[in-house]
PDB file of C-alpha atoms in Angstrom:
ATOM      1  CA  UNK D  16      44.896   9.150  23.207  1.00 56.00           C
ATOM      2  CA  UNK D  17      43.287  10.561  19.811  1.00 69.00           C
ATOM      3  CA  UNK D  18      42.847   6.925  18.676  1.00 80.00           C
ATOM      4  CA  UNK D  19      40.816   6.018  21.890  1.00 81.00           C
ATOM      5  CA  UNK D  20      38.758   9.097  21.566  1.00 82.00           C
ATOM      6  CA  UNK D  21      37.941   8.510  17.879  1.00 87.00           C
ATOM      7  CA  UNK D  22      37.556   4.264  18.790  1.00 84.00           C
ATOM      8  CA  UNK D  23      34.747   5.733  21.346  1.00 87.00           C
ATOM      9  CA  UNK D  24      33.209   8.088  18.945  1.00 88.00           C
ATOM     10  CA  UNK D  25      32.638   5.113  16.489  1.00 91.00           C
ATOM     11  CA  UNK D  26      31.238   3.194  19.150  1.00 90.00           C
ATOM     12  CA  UNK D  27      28.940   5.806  20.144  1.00 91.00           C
ATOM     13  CA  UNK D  28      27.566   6.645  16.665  1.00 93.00           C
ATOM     14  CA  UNK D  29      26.927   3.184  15.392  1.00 93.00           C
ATOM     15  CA  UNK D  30      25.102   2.727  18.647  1.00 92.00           C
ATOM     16  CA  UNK D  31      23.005   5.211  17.872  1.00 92.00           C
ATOM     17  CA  UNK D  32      22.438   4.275  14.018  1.00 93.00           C
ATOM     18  CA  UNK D  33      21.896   0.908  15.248  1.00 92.00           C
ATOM     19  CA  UNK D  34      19.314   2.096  18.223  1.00 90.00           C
ATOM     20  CA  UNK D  35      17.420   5.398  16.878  1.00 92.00           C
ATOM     21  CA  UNK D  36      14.615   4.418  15.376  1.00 92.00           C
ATOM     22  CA  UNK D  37      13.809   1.813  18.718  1.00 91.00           C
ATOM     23  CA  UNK D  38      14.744   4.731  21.035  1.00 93.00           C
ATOM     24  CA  UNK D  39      12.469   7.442  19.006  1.00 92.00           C
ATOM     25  CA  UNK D  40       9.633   4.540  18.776  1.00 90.00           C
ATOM     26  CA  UNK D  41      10.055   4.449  23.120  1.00 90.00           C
ATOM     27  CA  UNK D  42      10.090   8.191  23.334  1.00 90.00           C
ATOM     28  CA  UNK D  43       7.205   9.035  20.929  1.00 88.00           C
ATOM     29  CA  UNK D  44       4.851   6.525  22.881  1.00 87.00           C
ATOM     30  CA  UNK D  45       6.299   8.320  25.958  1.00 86.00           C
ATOM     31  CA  UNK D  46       5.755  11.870  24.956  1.00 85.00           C
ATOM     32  CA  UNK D  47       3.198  11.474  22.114  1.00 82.00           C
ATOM     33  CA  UNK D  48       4.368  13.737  19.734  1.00 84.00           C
ATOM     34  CA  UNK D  49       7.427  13.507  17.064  1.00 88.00           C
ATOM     35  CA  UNK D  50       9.140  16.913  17.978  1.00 90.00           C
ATOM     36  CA  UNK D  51       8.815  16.191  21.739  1.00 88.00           C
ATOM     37  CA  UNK D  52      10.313  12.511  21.279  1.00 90.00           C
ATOM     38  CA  UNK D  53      12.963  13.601  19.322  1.00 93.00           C
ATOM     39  CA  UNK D  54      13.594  16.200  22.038  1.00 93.00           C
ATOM     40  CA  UNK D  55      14.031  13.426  24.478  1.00 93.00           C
ATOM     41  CA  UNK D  56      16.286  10.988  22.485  1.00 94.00           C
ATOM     42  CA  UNK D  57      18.718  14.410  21.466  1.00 94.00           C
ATOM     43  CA  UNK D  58      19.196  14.922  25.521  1.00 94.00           C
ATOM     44  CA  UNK D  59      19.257  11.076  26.583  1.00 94.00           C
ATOM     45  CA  UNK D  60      21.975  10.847  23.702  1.00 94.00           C
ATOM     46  CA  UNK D  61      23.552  13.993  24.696  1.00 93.00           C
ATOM     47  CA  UNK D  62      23.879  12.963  28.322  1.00 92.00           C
ATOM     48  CA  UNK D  63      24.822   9.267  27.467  1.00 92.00           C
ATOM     49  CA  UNK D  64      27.831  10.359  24.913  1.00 93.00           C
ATOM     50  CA  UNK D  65      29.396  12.754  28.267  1.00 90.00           C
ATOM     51  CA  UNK D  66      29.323   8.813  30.062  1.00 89.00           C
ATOM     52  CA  UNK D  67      30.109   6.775  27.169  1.00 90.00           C
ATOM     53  CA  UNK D  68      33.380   5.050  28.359  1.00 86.00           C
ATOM     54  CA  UNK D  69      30.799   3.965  31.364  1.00 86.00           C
ATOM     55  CA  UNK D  70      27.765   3.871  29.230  1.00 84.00           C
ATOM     56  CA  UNK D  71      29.381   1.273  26.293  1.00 81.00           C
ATOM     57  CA  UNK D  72      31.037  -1.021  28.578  1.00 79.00           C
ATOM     58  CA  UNK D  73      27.995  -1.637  30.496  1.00 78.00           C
ATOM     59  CA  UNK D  74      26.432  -5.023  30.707  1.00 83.00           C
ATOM     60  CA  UNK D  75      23.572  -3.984  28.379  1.00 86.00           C
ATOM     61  CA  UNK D  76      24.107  -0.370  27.206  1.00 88.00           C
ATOM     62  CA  UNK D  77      20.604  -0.219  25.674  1.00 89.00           C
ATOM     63  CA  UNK D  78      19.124  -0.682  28.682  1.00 88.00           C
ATOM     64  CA  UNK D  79      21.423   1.824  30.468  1.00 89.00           C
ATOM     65  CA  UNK D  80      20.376   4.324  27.700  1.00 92.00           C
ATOM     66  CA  UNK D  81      16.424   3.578  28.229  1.00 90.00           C
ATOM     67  CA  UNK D  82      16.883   4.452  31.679  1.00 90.00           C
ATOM     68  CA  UNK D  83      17.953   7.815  31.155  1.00 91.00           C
ATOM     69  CA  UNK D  84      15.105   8.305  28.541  1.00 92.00           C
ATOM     70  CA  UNK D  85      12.642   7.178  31.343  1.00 90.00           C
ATOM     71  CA  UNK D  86      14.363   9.098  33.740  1.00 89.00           C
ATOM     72  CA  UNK D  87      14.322  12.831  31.574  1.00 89.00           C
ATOM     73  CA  UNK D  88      10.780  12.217  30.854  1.00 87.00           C
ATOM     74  CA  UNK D  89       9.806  11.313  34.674  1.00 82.00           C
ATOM     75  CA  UNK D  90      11.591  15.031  35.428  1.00 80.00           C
ATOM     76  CA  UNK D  91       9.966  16.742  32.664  1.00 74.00           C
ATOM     77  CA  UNK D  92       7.095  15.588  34.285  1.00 65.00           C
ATOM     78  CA  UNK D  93       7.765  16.684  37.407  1.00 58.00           C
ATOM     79  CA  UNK D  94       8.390  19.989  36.120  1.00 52.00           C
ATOM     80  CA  UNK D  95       4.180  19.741  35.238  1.00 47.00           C
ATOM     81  CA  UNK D  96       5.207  20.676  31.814  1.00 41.00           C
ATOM     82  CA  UNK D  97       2.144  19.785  29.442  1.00 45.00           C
ATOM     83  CA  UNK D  98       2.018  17.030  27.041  1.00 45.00           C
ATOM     84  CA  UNK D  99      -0.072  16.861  23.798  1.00 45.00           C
ATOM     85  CA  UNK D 100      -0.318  13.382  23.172  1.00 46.00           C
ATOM     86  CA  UNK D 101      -3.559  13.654  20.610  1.00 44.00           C
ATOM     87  CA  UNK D 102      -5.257  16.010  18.772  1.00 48.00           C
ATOM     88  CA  UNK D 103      -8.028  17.419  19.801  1.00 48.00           C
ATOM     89  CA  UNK D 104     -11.488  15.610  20.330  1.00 50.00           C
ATOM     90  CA  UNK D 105     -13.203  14.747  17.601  1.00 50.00           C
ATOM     91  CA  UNK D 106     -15.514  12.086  18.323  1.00 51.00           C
ATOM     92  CA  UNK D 107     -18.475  13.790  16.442  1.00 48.00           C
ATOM     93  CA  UNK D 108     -16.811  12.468  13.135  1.00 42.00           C
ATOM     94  CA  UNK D 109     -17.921   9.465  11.429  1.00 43.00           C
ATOM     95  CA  UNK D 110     -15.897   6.544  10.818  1.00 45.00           C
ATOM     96  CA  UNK D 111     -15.917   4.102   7.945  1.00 44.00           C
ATOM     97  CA  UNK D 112     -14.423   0.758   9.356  1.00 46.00           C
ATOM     98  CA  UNK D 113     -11.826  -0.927   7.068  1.00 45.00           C
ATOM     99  CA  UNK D 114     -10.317  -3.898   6.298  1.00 49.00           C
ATOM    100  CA  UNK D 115      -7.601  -4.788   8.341  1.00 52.00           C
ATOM    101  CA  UNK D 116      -4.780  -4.933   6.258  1.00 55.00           C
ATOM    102  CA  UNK D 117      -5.922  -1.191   5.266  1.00 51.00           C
ATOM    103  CA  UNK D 118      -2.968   1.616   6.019  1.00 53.00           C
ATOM    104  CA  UNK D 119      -5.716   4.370   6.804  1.00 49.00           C
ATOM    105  CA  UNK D 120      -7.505   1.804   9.464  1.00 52.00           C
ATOM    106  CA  UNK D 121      -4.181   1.004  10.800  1.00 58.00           C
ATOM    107  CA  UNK D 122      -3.440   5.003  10.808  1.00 58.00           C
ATOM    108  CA  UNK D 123      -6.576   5.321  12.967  1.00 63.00           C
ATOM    109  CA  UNK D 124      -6.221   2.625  14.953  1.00 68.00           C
ATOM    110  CA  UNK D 125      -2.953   3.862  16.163  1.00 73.00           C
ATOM    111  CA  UNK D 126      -4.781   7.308  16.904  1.00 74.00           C
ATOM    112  CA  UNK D 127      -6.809   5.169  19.153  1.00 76.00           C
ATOM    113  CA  UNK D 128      -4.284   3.455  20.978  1.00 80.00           C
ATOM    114  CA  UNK D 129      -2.415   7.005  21.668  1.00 80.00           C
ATOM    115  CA  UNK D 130      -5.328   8.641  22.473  1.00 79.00           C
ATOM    116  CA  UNK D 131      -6.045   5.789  25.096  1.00 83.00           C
ATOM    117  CA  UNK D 132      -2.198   6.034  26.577  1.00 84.00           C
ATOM    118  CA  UNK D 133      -2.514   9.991  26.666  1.00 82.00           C
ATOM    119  CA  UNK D 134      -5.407   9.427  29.653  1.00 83.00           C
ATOM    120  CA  UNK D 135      -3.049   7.420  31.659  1.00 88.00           C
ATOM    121  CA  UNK D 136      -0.739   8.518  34.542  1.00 90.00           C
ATOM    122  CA  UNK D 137       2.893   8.634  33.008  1.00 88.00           C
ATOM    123  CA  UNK D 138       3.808   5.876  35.689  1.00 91.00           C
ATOM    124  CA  UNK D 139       1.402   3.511  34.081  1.00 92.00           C
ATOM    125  CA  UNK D 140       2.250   4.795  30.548  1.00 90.00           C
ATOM    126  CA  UNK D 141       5.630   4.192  31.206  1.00 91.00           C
ATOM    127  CA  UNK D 142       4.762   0.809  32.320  1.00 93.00           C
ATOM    128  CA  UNK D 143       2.733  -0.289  29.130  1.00 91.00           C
ATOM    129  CA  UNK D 144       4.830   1.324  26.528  1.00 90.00           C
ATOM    130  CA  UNK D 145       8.203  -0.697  28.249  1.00 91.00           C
ATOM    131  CA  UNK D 146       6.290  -4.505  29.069  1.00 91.00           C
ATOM    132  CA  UNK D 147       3.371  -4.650  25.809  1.00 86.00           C
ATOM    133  CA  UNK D 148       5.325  -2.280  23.540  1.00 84.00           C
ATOM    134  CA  UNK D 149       8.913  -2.333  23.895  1.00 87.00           C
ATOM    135  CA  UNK D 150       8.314  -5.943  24.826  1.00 87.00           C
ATOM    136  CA  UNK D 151      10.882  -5.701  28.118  1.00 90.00           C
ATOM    137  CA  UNK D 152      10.628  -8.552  31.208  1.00 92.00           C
ATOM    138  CA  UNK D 153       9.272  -7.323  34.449  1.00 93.00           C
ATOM    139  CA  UNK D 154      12.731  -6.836  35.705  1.00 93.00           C
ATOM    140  CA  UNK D 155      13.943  -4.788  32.523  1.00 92.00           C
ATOM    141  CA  UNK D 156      11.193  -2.808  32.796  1.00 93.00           C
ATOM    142  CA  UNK D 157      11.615  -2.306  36.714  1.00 93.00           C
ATOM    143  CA  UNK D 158      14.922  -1.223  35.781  1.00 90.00           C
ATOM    144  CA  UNK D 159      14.090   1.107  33.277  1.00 89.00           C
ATOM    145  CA  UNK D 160      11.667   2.852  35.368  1.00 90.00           C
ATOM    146  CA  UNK D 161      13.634   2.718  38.466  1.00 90.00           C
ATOM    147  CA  UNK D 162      11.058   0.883  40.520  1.00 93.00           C
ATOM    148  CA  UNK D 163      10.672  -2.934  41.864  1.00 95.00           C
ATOM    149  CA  UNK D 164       8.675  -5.378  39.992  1.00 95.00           C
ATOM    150  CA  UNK D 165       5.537  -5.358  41.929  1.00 95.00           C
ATOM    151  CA  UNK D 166       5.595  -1.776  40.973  1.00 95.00           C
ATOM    152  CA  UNK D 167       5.635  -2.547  37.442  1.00 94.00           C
ATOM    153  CA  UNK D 168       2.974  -5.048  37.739  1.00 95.00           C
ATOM    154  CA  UNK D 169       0.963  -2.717  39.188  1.00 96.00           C
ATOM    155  CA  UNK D 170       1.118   0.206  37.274  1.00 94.00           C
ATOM    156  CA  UNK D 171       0.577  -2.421  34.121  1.00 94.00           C
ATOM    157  CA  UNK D 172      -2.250  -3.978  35.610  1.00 94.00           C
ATOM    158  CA  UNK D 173      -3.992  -0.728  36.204  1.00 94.00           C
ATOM    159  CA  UNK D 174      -3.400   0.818  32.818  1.00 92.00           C
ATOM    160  CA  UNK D 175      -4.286  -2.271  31.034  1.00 90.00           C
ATOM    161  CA  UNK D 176      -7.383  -2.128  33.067  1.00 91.00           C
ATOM    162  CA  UNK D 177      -7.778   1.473  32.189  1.00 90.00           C
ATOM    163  CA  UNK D 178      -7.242   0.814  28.400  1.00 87.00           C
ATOM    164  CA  UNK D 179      -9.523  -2.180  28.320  1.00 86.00           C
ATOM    165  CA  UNK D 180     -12.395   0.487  30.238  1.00 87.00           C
ATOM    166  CA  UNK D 181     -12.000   3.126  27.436  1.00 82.00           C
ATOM    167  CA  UNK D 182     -14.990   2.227  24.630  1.00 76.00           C
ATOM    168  CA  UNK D 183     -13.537   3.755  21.772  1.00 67.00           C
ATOM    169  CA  UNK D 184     -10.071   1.435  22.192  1.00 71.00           C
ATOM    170  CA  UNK D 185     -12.100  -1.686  23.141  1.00 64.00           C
ATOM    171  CA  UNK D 186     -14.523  -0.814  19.488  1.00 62.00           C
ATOM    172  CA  UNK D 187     -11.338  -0.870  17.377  1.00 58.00           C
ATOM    173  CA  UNK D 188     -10.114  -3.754  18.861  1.00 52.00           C
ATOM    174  CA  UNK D 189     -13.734  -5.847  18.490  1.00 50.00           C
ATOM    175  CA  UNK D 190     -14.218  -4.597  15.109  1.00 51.00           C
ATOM    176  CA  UNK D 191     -10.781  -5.309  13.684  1.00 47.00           C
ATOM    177  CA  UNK D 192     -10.852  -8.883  15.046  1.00 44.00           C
ATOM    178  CA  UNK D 193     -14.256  -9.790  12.969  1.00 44.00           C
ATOM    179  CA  UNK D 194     -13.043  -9.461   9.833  1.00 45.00           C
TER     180      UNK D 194
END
């Protein structure tokens, strides 16, 4: 019995060496803020490793595990508990546009993008991060968020809209692409 138990603690931790940074990158686009992601990857681990005999032989444990992520930070949102998911405004600063293969532009241009994802509903975050980010089908990501598929295309569509509407995103985007 003490060899199956330490065979599924193995298991377990090189699953999560092989999946942590992928399952921080989901959570920090999710929650917007390192201390808050790495809050939700410690309690989506912590509930998987209780179910890990289910959890590992699943048909695609990964996806079983980004379910639960989706699902803790769906009830953290229910609970109306804040998320910072940029600093504060400062649009009054101005901004020297780089080259593209520069590290600060990139830096900034990521501070666009999660400035642009912290003004939409967590529904349509949640579908954005999982389809253009995480790269998922419309089915994977359906699963992951526990809805059907025209729910996912919906919520996409709309935030994709919504990101496309913001000026500041749509400036990086324009100005990056020219040079």
């Amino acid at each position: 019995m003490g060899d199956r138990k330490e065979a599924r603690d193995e298991e377990f931790q090189s699953f999560v060496i092989g999946r942590w940074p992928r399952l921080m990158r989901t959570a920090f686009l999710l929650t917007g803020e390192q201390h808050g992601a790495e809050d939700l990857v410690q309690s989506t681990l912590e509930q998987v490793y209780v179910a890990w005999r289910r959890v590992g032989s699943a048909d695609d444990p990964e996806a079983y595990v980004r379910r639960v992520m989706i699902n803790a930070h769906a009830r953290k949102h229910r609970r109306r508990l804040r998320e910072f998911l940029a600093p504060k405004d400062d649009s009054g600063l101005v901004r020297e546009i780089a080259d593209t293969g520069d590290r600060m532009a990139q830096a900034e241009d990521r501070n666009a993008l999660l400035q642009a994802l912290s003004q939409l509903p967590p529904r349509q975050r949640e579908a954005v991060v999982l389809r253009y980010w995480e790269d998922l089908t419309e089915t994977q990501t359906a699963e992951a968020m526990g809805c059907s598929v025209g729910s996912v295309k919906s919520n996409a569509a709309k935030g994709i809209a919504k990101l496309r509407a913001i000026p500041g995103l749509a400036d990086v985007v324009t100005q990056r692409g020219r040079k």
